[in-house]
Amino acid sequence: MGHILRCISPIDGAVFAEREALSPEAARQAADRARAAQADWAARPLRERIDLVRAGIAAVGAMNDELVPELARMMGRPVRYGGEFGGFEERGSHMASIAEEALADIAVGEDATVKRYIKRIPHGVVLVVAPWNYPYMTAINTVAPALIAGNSVLLKHATQTLLAGERMARAFHSVGVPEAVFQNVFLDHATTSTLLADRAFDFVNFTGSVGGGRAMEQAAAGTFTVLGLELGGKDPGYVMEDADLDAAVASLIDGAMFNSGQCCCGIERIYVHERLYEAFVDKAVAIVEGYKLGNPLDAETDIGPMANIRFAREVRDQIEEALAAGARAHVMHKPEDDGGAYLSPQILTEVTHDMRVMRDESFGPVVGIMKVSGDEEAIRLMNDSRFGLTASLWTADIARAQRVGDRIETGTVFMNRADYLDPGLCWTGCKESGRGGGLSVIGYHNLTRPKSYYLKKTT
């Protein structure tokens, strides 16, 4: 028997699911099947591929009543939020709706002597390595456009959400997507690295930690495999003096605490203009104190356990280090905090960028809030990070938000919103938050290669 992958439920620490990882030989055979099937898939009419992907999305939606409690058991998100199908459908459907235009030939010019154009050609075999925090929404970002563009896809999910890829593949197969074209695979890290080194894939999309992204790059070194990487984040919010205070507090605190803070673009540090600072902190504390921590299967629970005890340990360590260095905690420990996966949400003030909680990714229900004198100080602090995924600006002045946004080192600038992926925009990051881009027309460009045609009509 090969390596067994086990999903340990954060609810009670019990094994929820387990699957045997493919051996290197079996994994290579899966990649070979995908390569053999890809040409026929790409030869199908684009409209047929679009319709099949739309049908696969709908088939996942039909499973939603089963998926919501299953996700709660695998990674701890409360059932009251209804799962991921809303965002899953929005993203997949948008990519389907723009496919014909995004993949159309680019006409360069034609006259009596020559015709010139650029085609978009699928890479071939795409590996999608999806994370556990939003296993369906993050996967569909690439799965839908990759299949529509004519690629075959292998999907590898994190062990913490072991069953998500299996569910997706089953749904897509049920509507007619060939099994070899879209395969869920159970792989351990070593086998994944071996396949990358052997150039089994033509494009790899990885969402995960900076360390995981670095390992992917190292495994693919010298193969020239195209990599798209969404890695860590330490996303800031900046509340200007003319902001709608109540809206800013509600959105930024939700962005910091939703999903127990385990969001790729969650808010991890907040800078508030000195005129609004005290009121912002008071309102933020009141919101968090009202949260119910508990079993995610309970409909009254706002915050469930973190997905793994080791993730909670990292957040506790950051909080304790900050308190020892002079930070102030504002939220009392909740009685359900068991010192393990169940972790009380926390708001910290009197924090500095010397503290890890304001510098390293926390990926948990904690946020530090700092007072700033104005735009210059806020911009300096927002840019004082090795990450750059999103930034959330709160102001009534759109021109000011644009000016500030132009100076922030980030992939996405939000004004009066936070923690959202608009599928019409490119999802991208800079610095250690990654490279490449998904969704939007740029997502299609990254999942295909350009092929130029210069057709001379006469000799």
Short mmCIF file of C-alpha atoms in Angstrom, two decimals:
data_model
loop_
_atom_site.label_atom_id
_atom_site.label_comp_id
_atom_site.label_asym_id
_atom_site.label_seq_id
_atom_site.Cartn_x
_atom_site.Cartn_y
_atom_site.Cartn_z
CA MET A 1 0.00 0.00 0.00
CA GLY A 2 1.22 3.49 -0.85
CA HIS A 3 1.16 6.66 1.21
CA ILE A 4 -2.23 7.26 2.86
CA LEU A 5 -3.53 10.83 2.82
CA ARG A 6 -5.74 11.59 5.83
CA CYS A 7 -8.11 14.50 6.40
CA ILE A 8 -8.26 15.18 10.14
CA SER A 9 -11.45 17.04 11.03
CA PRO A 10 -10.80 20.16 13.12
CA ILE A 11 -14.17 19.66 14.78
CA ASP A 12 -13.01 16.76 16.92
CA GLY A 13 -9.56 15.70 15.70
CA ALA A 14 -10.90 12.47 14.19
CA VAL A 15 -10.01 11.09 10.77
CA PHE A 16 -12.80 12.24 8.45
CA ALA A 17 -11.55 10.80 5.17
CA GLU A 18 -8.54 9.03 3.75
CA ARG A 19 -7.33 8.13 0.30
CA GLU A 20 -4.28 6.32 -1.02
CA ALA A 21 -1.87 8.56 -2.88
CA LEU A 22 -0.97 7.50 -6.40
CA SER A 23 2.40 5.89 -6.87
CA PRO A 24 4.81 7.80 -9.13
CA GLU A 25 4.08 5.27 -11.90
CA ALA A 26 0.31 5.58 -11.57
CA ALA A 27 0.55 9.37 -11.40
CA ARG A 28 2.62 9.40 -14.57
CA GLN A 29 0.03 7.23 -16.27
CA ALA A 30 -2.70 9.71 -15.29
CA ALA A 31 -0.69 12.54 -16.83
CA ASP A 32 -0.11 10.46 -19.95
CA ARG A 33 -3.85 9.78 -20.27
CA ALA A 34 -4.52 13.48 -19.97
CA ARG A 35 -1.99 14.23 -22.72
CA ALA A 36 -3.41 11.58 -25.02
CA ALA A 37 -6.95 12.92 -24.57
CA GLN A 38 -6.14 16.60 -24.88
CA ALA A 39 -5.93 16.94 -28.67
CA ASP A 40 -9.39 15.47 -29.23
CA TRP A 41 -10.80 17.67 -26.50
CA ALA A 42 -9.23 20.79 -28.04
CA ALA A 43 -10.62 19.79 -31.44
CA ARG A 44 -14.18 19.94 -30.15
CA PRO A 45 -16.06 23.16 -30.97
CA LEU A 46 -15.48 25.90 -28.42
CA ARG A 47 -19.22 26.23 -27.81
CA GLU A 48 -19.40 22.53 -26.90
CA ARG A 49 -16.61 22.89 -24.34
CA ILE A 50 -18.28 25.97 -22.88
CA ASP A 51 -21.61 24.19 -22.54
CA LEU A 52 -20.03 21.15 -20.90
CA VAL A 53 -18.20 23.30 -18.36
CA ARG A 54 -21.40 25.21 -17.57
CA ALA A 55 -23.17 21.89 -17.05
CA GLY A 56 -20.37 20.70 -14.77
CA ILE A 57 -20.71 23.84 -12.67
CA ALA A 58 -24.44 23.24 -12.34
CA ALA A 59 -23.82 19.62 -11.35
CA VAL A 60 -21.59 20.79 -8.50
CA GLY A 61 -24.38 23.14 -7.43
CA ALA A 62 -26.79 20.22 -7.28
CA MET A 63 -24.50 18.67 -4.64
CA ASN A 64 -24.42 21.76 -2.44
CA ASP A 65 -26.58 20.40 0.38
CA GLU A 66 -24.03 17.61 0.81
CA LEU A 67 -20.98 19.79 0.26
CA VAL A 68 -21.72 22.38 2.94
CA PRO A 69 -21.58 20.04 5.98
CA GLU A 70 -18.78 18.08 4.34
CA LEU A 71 -16.69 21.25 4.12
CA ALA A 72 -17.49 22.05 7.75
CA ARG A 73 -16.18 18.64 8.78
CA MET A 74 -13.08 18.87 6.61
CA MET A 75 -11.91 22.43 7.31
CA GLY A 76 -14.25 23.99 9.87
CA ARG A 77 -16.25 26.64 8.00
CA PRO A 78 -19.66 27.16 9.64
CA VAL A 79 -22.63 25.77 7.73
CA ARG A 80 -24.55 29.01 8.26
CA TYR A 81 -22.62 30.57 5.36
CA GLY A 82 -23.96 28.08 2.83
CA GLY A 83 -20.74 26.88 1.24
CA GLU A 84 -18.97 28.18 -1.84
CA PHE A 85 -21.36 27.64 -4.72
CA GLY A 86 -22.27 31.31 -5.12
CA GLY A 87 -18.69 32.35 -5.83
CA PHE A 88 -17.95 29.09 -7.64
CA GLU A 89 -20.80 29.71 -10.08
CA GLU A 90 -20.06 33.42 -10.47
CA ARG A 91 -16.44 32.81 -11.42
CA GLY A 92 -17.00 29.80 -13.65
CA SER A 93 -19.97 31.34 -15.42
CA HIS A 94 -18.13 34.59 -16.06
CA MET A 95 -15.18 32.76 -17.59
CA ALA A 96 -17.61 30.81 -19.79
CA SER A 97 -19.36 34.01 -20.86
CA ILE A 98 -16.16 35.75 -22.05
CA ALA A 99 -14.50 32.70 -23.61
CA GLU A 100 -15.40 33.30 -27.25
CA GLU A 101 -14.11 36.84 -27.18
CA ALA A 102 -11.06 36.08 -25.03
CA LEU A 103 -9.97 33.14 -27.21
CA ALA A 104 -10.78 34.72 -30.57
CA ASP A 105 -8.01 35.19 -33.10
CA ILE A 106 -6.30 38.56 -32.90
CA ALA A 107 -6.50 40.09 -36.36
CA VAL A 108 -3.33 42.00 -37.21
CA GLY A 109 -4.12 42.90 -40.81
CA GLU A 110 -5.00 41.53 -44.22
CA ASP A 111 -4.61 42.86 -47.73
CA ALA A 112 -4.27 41.42 -51.22
CA THR A 113 -0.89 39.91 -50.46
CA VAL A 114 -0.86 38.73 -46.84
CA LYS A 115 -3.07 37.72 -43.94
CA ARG A 116 -1.73 38.05 -40.38
CA TYR A 117 -3.28 36.97 -37.11
CA ILE A 118 -2.50 35.47 -33.70
CA LYS A 119 -4.25 32.39 -32.36
CA ARG A 120 -4.58 31.32 -28.74
CA ILE A 121 -3.36 27.71 -28.39
CA PRO A 122 -3.97 25.60 -25.26
CA HIS A 123 -0.82 24.70 -23.35
CA GLY A 124 -1.78 21.01 -23.20
CA VAL A 125 -1.86 19.41 -19.76
CA VAL A 126 -2.63 21.69 -16.82
CA LEU A 127 -2.06 20.78 -13.17
CA VAL A 128 -4.19 22.68 -10.66
CA VAL A 129 -2.97 22.48 -7.06
CA ALA A 130 -5.85 23.87 -4.98
CA PRO A 131 -5.79 24.97 -1.32
CA TRP A 132 -8.03 23.89 1.53
CA ASN A 133 -9.41 27.27 2.60
CA TYR A 134 -11.73 27.72 -0.42
CA PRO A 135 -11.28 24.42 -2.24
CA TYR A 136 -14.08 24.86 -4.77
CA MET A 137 -13.82 28.57 -5.56
CA THR A 138 -10.05 28.56 -5.94
CA ALA A 139 -10.10 25.45 -8.13
CA ILE A 140 -12.75 26.73 -10.53
CA ASN A 141 -10.67 29.87 -11.17
CA THR A 142 -8.39 27.71 -13.30
CA VAL A 143 -10.34 24.53 -14.01
CA ALA A 144 -13.13 26.28 -15.93
CA PRO A 145 -10.99 28.43 -18.26
CA ALA A 146 -8.38 25.70 -18.69
CA LEU A 147 -10.98 23.20 -19.93
CA ILE A 148 -12.78 25.78 -22.05
CA ALA A 149 -9.50 26.79 -23.69
CA GLY A 150 -8.89 23.18 -24.72
CA ASN A 151 -6.48 21.96 -22.07
CA SER A 152 -6.82 18.72 -20.15
CA VAL A 153 -6.69 19.17 -16.38
CA LEU A 154 -5.35 17.23 -13.42
CA LEU A 155 -6.69 18.55 -10.11
CA LYS A 156 -4.84 17.97 -6.85
CA HIS A 157 -6.47 19.21 -3.68
CA ALA A 158 -4.92 19.76 -0.27
CA THR A 159 -5.23 16.82 2.12
CA GLN A 160 -7.29 18.98 4.50
CA THR A 161 -10.08 19.06 1.88
CA LEU A 162 -9.39 15.65 0.47
CA LEU A 163 -12.81 15.02 -1.04
CA ALA A 164 -13.36 18.31 -2.90
CA GLY A 165 -11.57 17.35 -6.10
CA GLU A 166 -13.25 13.98 -6.16
CA ARG A 167 -16.62 15.73 -5.96
CA MET A 168 -15.76 18.17 -8.74
CA ALA A 169 -14.50 15.46 -11.08
CA ARG A 170 -17.59 13.33 -10.46
CA ALA A 171 -19.87 16.26 -11.27
CA PHE A 172 -18.06 17.18 -14.49
CA HIS A 173 -17.91 13.56 -15.66
CA SER A 174 -21.64 13.18 -15.03
CA VAL A 175 -22.40 15.78 -17.71
CA GLY A 176 -20.06 14.40 -20.35
CA VAL A 177 -16.60 15.84 -19.73
CA PRO A 178 -14.30 12.87 -20.56
CA GLU A 179 -12.69 11.25 -17.54
CA ALA A 180 -9.21 11.49 -19.05
CA VAL A 181 -9.68 15.19 -19.77
CA PHE A 182 -10.50 16.14 -16.18
CA GLN A 183 -8.93 13.94 -13.53
CA ASN A 184 -8.85 14.29 -9.78
CA VAL A 185 -5.53 12.93 -8.51
CA PHE A 186 -4.32 12.14 -5.01
CA LEU A 187 -0.62 13.00 -4.90
CA ASP A 188 1.93 13.39 -2.14
CA HIS A 189 4.53 16.13 -2.32
CA ALA A 190 7.32 13.86 -3.52
CA THR A 191 5.34 12.49 -6.45
CA THR A 192 4.16 15.97 -7.41
CA SER A 193 7.77 17.15 -7.47
CA THR A 194 8.81 14.14 -9.55
CA LEU A 195 6.14 14.84 -12.14
CA LEU A 196 7.14 18.49 -12.32
CA ALA A 197 10.79 17.58 -12.80
CA ASP A 198 9.80 15.14 -15.56
CA ARG A 199 7.81 17.88 -17.33
CA ALA A 200 4.57 15.96 -17.12
CA PHE A 201 2.64 19.25 -17.25
CA ASP A 202 2.67 22.26 -19.56
CA PHE A 203 1.16 24.69 -17.07
CA VAL A 204 0.83 24.53 -13.29
CA ASN A 205 -1.41 26.71 -11.16
CA PHE A 206 -0.54 26.57 -7.47
CA THR A 207 -2.37 28.32 -4.63
CA GLY A 208 -0.74 27.96 -1.25
CA SER A 209 2.10 29.10 0.95
CA VAL A 210 5.26 30.90 -0.09
CA GLY A 211 7.23 27.81 0.91
CA GLY A 212 4.99 25.64 -1.24
CA GLY A 213 5.43 27.96 -4.20
CA ARG A 214 9.17 27.93 -3.76
CA ALA A 215 9.13 24.12 -3.72
CA MET A 216 7.12 24.10 -6.96
CA GLU A 217 9.60 26.43 -8.65
CA GLN A 218 12.53 24.34 -7.49
CA ALA A 219 10.93 21.10 -8.71
CA ALA A 220 10.20 22.65 -12.12
CA ALA A 221 13.60 24.31 -12.47
CA GLY A 222 15.04 23.86 -15.95
CA THR A 223 11.86 22.35 -17.42
CA PHE A 224 10.48 25.72 -18.61
CA THR A 225 7.05 24.68 -17.32
CA VAL A 226 4.83 27.76 -17.01
CA LEU A 227 3.85 28.42 -13.39
CA GLY A 228 1.05 30.55 -12.01
CA LEU A 229 1.49 31.13 -8.28
CA GLU A 230 -0.84 32.65 -5.69
CA LEU A 231 1.05 32.60 -2.43
CA GLY A 232 0.98 34.45 0.88
CA GLY A 233 -0.66 37.69 1.86
CA LYS A 234 -0.72 40.33 4.56
CA ASP A 235 -3.44 42.49 3.10
CA PRO A 236 -3.93 46.00 4.51
CA GLY A 237 -6.98 48.18 4.94
CA TYR A 238 -6.71 51.97 5.15
CA VAL A 239 -9.56 54.05 6.56
CA MET A 240 -9.29 57.72 5.57
CA GLU A 241 -10.82 60.54 7.57
CA ASP A 242 -13.77 60.95 5.16
CA ALA A 243 -14.71 57.26 5.17
CA ASP A 244 -18.14 55.87 6.02
CA LEU A 245 -17.04 54.62 9.42
CA ASP A 246 -19.75 52.04 10.03
CA ALA A 247 -19.34 50.52 6.56
CA ALA A 248 -15.55 50.45 6.92
CA VAL A 249 -15.66 48.70 10.29
CA ALA A 250 -18.22 46.14 9.18
CA SER A 251 -16.43 45.22 5.96
CA LEU A 252 -12.86 45.24 7.24
CA ILE A 253 -13.61 43.23 10.37
CA ASP A 254 -15.61 40.73 8.34
CA GLY A 255 -12.66 40.57 5.93
CA ALA A 256 -10.34 39.87 8.85
CA MET A 257 -12.47 37.29 10.67
CA PHE A 258 -14.58 35.45 8.09
CA ASN A 259 -13.64 31.78 7.67
CA SER A 260 -11.65 32.12 10.91
CA GLY A 261 -9.37 34.53 9.08
CA GLN A 262 -8.32 31.82 6.64
CA CYS A 263 -8.80 33.83 3.44
CA CYS A 264 -6.18 34.42 0.77
CA CYS A 265 -7.16 38.09 0.57
CA GLY A 266 -8.29 38.46 4.17
CA ILE A 267 -7.53 41.72 5.97
CA GLU A 268 -4.58 41.21 8.31
CA ARG A 269 -3.64 44.79 9.23
CA ILE A 270 -5.69 47.98 9.39
CA TYR A 271 -4.50 51.59 9.36
CA VAL A 272 -7.03 54.19 10.53
CA HIS A 273 -6.77 57.96 10.31
CA GLU A 274 -6.26 59.46 13.75
CA ARG A 275 -9.61 61.29 13.61
CA LEU A 276 -11.53 58.00 13.35
CA TYR A 277 -9.18 55.67 15.17
CA GLU A 278 -10.80 55.45 18.62
CA ALA A 279 -14.31 55.10 17.23
CA PHE A 280 -13.14 52.48 14.72
CA VAL A 281 -11.52 50.36 17.42
CA ASP A 282 -14.56 50.56 19.71
CA LYS A 283 -16.93 49.49 16.93
CA ALA A 284 -14.59 46.72 15.78
CA VAL A 285 -14.31 45.26 19.27
CA ALA A 286 -18.08 45.31 19.69
CA ILE A 287 -18.53 43.32 16.48
CA VAL A 288 -15.96 40.67 17.40
CA GLU A 289 -17.20 40.32 20.95
CA GLY A 290 -20.59 39.40 19.49
CA TYR A 291 -19.23 36.45 17.50
CA LYS A 292 -20.09 32.91 18.57
CA LEU A 293 -17.17 30.50 18.42
CA GLY A 294 -18.15 26.87 18.20
CA ASN A 295 -18.95 23.74 16.25
CA PRO A 296 -19.34 24.70 12.56
CA LEU A 297 -22.28 22.30 12.21
CA ASP A 298 -24.25 24.50 14.63
CA ALA A 299 -26.31 27.03 12.66
CA GLU A 300 -25.63 29.69 15.33
CA THR A 301 -21.84 29.51 14.99
CA ASP A 302 -20.10 32.54 13.44
CA ILE A 303 -16.53 31.27 13.74
CA GLY A 304 -15.59 27.63 13.62
CA PRO A 305 -12.28 25.98 14.46
CA MET A 306 -9.21 26.70 12.41
CA ALA A 307 -8.54 23.98 9.88
CA ASN A 308 -5.63 22.49 11.79
CA ILE A 309 -4.20 22.78 15.27
CA ARG A 310 -0.83 23.81 13.90
CA PHE A 311 -2.42 26.79 12.11
CA ALA A 312 -4.02 27.90 15.37
CA ARG A 313 -0.71 27.47 17.17
CA GLU A 314 0.98 29.90 14.76
CA VAL A 315 -1.70 32.54 15.37
CA ARG A 316 -1.48 32.09 19.15
CA ASP A 317 2.30 32.44 18.96
CA GLN A 318 2.02 35.69 16.98
CA ILE A 319 -0.50 37.11 19.46
CA GLU A 320 1.55 36.13 22.51
CA GLU A 321 4.73 37.59 21.01
CA ALA A 322 2.92 40.86 20.22
CA LEU A 323 1.51 41.12 23.74
CA ALA A 324 4.93 40.51 25.21
CA ALA A 325 6.28 43.33 23.02
CA GLY A 326 3.65 45.82 24.21
CA ALA A 327 0.54 45.22 22.10
CA ARG A 328 -2.89 45.46 23.70
CA ALA A 329 -5.55 42.76 23.28
CA HIS A 330 -9.18 43.91 23.24
CA VAL A 331 -11.26 40.71 23.06
CA MET A 332 -11.66 38.34 25.99
CA HIS A 333 -11.04 34.65 25.44
CA LYS A 334 -14.23 32.87 24.58
CA PRO A 335 -15.16 29.84 26.70
CA GLU A 336 -15.13 27.59 23.60
CA ASP A 337 -11.41 28.34 23.04
CA ASP A 338 -9.86 24.96 23.80
CA GLY A 339 -6.23 25.85 23.22
CA GLY A 340 -6.35 23.73 20.08
CA ALA A 341 -8.14 24.36 16.79
CA TYR A 342 -10.88 26.43 18.45
CA LEU A 343 -9.29 29.87 18.72
CA SER A 344 -10.81 33.10 20.05
CA PRO A 345 -10.78 35.97 17.53
CA GLN A 346 -8.61 38.88 18.60
CA ILE A 347 -8.08 42.59 17.89
CA LEU A 348 -4.73 44.10 18.77
CA THR A 349 -3.72 47.75 19.08
CA GLU A 350 -0.43 49.41 20.04
CA VAL A 351 1.17 47.16 17.45
CA THR A 352 4.24 47.93 15.33
CA HIS A 353 5.83 46.45 12.26
CA ASP A 354 8.53 44.98 14.49
CA MET A 355 5.92 42.41 15.55
CA ARG A 356 5.33 39.27 13.49
CA VAL A 357 1.58 39.75 13.73
CA MET A 358 1.97 42.84 11.52
CA ARG A 359 4.64 41.35 9.28
CA ASP A 360 4.18 37.60 8.79
CA GLU A 361 1.07 36.01 7.36
CA SER A 362 -1.27 35.08 10.22
CA PHE A 363 -4.05 33.38 8.26
CA GLY A 364 -6.23 33.37 11.33
CA PRO A 365 -8.79 35.44 13.27
CA VAL A 366 -6.50 38.24 14.44
CA VAL A 367 -5.98 41.75 13.14
CA GLY A 368 -3.73 44.58 14.25
CA ILE A 369 -4.97 48.17 14.05
CA MET A 370 -2.65 51.18 13.87
CA LYS A 371 -3.34 54.94 13.97
CA VAL A 372 -1.97 57.00 11.04
CA SER A 373 -1.75 60.74 10.41
CA GLY A 374 -2.59 60.61 6.71
CA ASP A 375 -1.92 59.17 3.28
CA GLU A 376 1.87 59.34 3.34
CA GLU A 377 2.21 57.37 6.55
CA ALA A 378 -0.47 54.88 5.47
CA ILE A 379 1.19 54.27 2.08
CA ARG A 380 4.57 53.73 3.73
CA LEU A 381 3.14 51.21 6.16
CA MET A 382 1.04 49.39 3.56
CA ASN A 383 4.12 48.97 1.38
CA ASP A 384 6.26 47.85 4.31
CA SER A 385 5.57 44.19 3.57
CA ARG A 386 7.05 41.36 1.54
CA PHE A 387 3.54 40.58 0.30
CA GLY A 388 1.27 42.34 -2.18
CA LEU A 389 -2.08 40.73 -2.94
CA THR A 390 -4.87 43.25 -2.20
CA ALA A 391 -5.34 46.56 -0.42
CA SER A 392 -8.66 48.03 0.76
CA LEU A 393 -9.08 51.82 0.76
CA TRP A 394 -12.00 53.57 2.49
CA THR A 395 -12.86 57.09 1.35
CA ALA A 396 -15.60 59.09 -0.34
CA ASP A 397 -13.09 60.44 -2.88
CA ILE A 398 -12.51 58.13 -5.84
CA ALA A 399 -9.72 60.31 -7.26
CA ARG A 400 -7.90 60.10 -3.93
CA ALA A 401 -8.32 56.33 -3.85
CA GLN A 402 -6.83 56.13 -7.34
CA ARG A 403 -3.86 58.31 -6.37
CA VAL A 404 -3.17 56.27 -3.25
CA GLY A 405 -3.82 53.00 -5.06
CA ASP A 406 -1.28 53.86 -7.73
CA ARG A 407 1.39 54.03 -5.06
CA ILE A 408 0.57 50.78 -3.25
CA GLU A 409 2.56 47.68 -4.14
CA THR A 410 -0.33 45.26 -4.59
CA GLY A 411 -2.19 43.14 -7.10
CA THR A 412 -5.68 44.56 -6.50
CA VAL A 413 -6.89 47.88 -5.10
CA PHE A 414 -10.36 47.94 -3.54
CA MET A 415 -12.25 51.11 -2.68
CA ASN A 416 -14.98 50.71 -0.05
CA ARG A 417 -14.83 46.93 -0.35
CA ALA A 418 -12.54 44.13 0.77
CA ASP A 419 -11.98 40.41 0.44
CA TYR A 420 -13.68 39.78 -2.91
CA LEU A 421 -12.66 38.35 -6.28
CA ASP A 422 -14.38 40.08 -9.19
CA PRO A 423 -13.98 37.55 -12.03
CA GLY A 424 -13.92 40.36 -14.58
CA LEU A 425 -10.64 41.56 -13.06
CA CYS A 426 -7.30 39.78 -13.10
CA TRP A 427 -6.56 37.99 -9.83
CA THR A 428 -2.88 38.58 -9.33
CA GLY A 429 -0.22 39.49 -6.79
CA CYS A 430 3.24 40.95 -6.58
CA LYS A 431 6.31 40.43 -4.41
CA GLU A 432 5.95 37.20 -2.40
CA SER A 433 2.22 37.01 -3.05
CA GLY A 434 2.93 35.35 -6.37
CA ARG A 435 3.07 35.84 -10.09
CA GLY A 436 0.86 35.36 -13.10
CA GLY A 437 -2.86 36.01 -13.07
CA GLY A 438 -6.17 34.20 -13.12
CA LEU A 439 -9.74 35.06 -14.06
CA SER A 440 -10.65 37.80 -16.59
CA VAL A 441 -9.40 37.75 -20.16
CA ILE A 442 -5.85 37.62 -18.77
CA GLY A 443 -6.64 34.26 -17.19
CA TYR A 444 -7.27 32.89 -20.67
CA HIS A 445 -4.08 34.43 -21.98
CA ASN A 446 -2.11 32.70 -19.24
CA LEU A 447 -3.75 29.33 -19.96
CA THR A 448 -2.88 29.48 -23.64
CA ARG A 449 0.13 30.38 -25.74
CA PRO A 450 0.15 32.76 -28.68
CA LYS A 451 0.74 31.32 -32.14
CA SER A 452 1.36 33.78 -34.97
CA TYR A 453 0.33 33.32 -38.61
CA TYR A 454 1.88 35.20 -41.51
CA LEU A 455 0.13 33.89 -44.62
CA LYS A 456 1.51 35.28 -47.86
CA LYS A 457 -1.07 34.88 -50.61
CA THR A 458 1.24 35.30 -53.59
CA THR A 459 4.81 34.35 -54.28
#
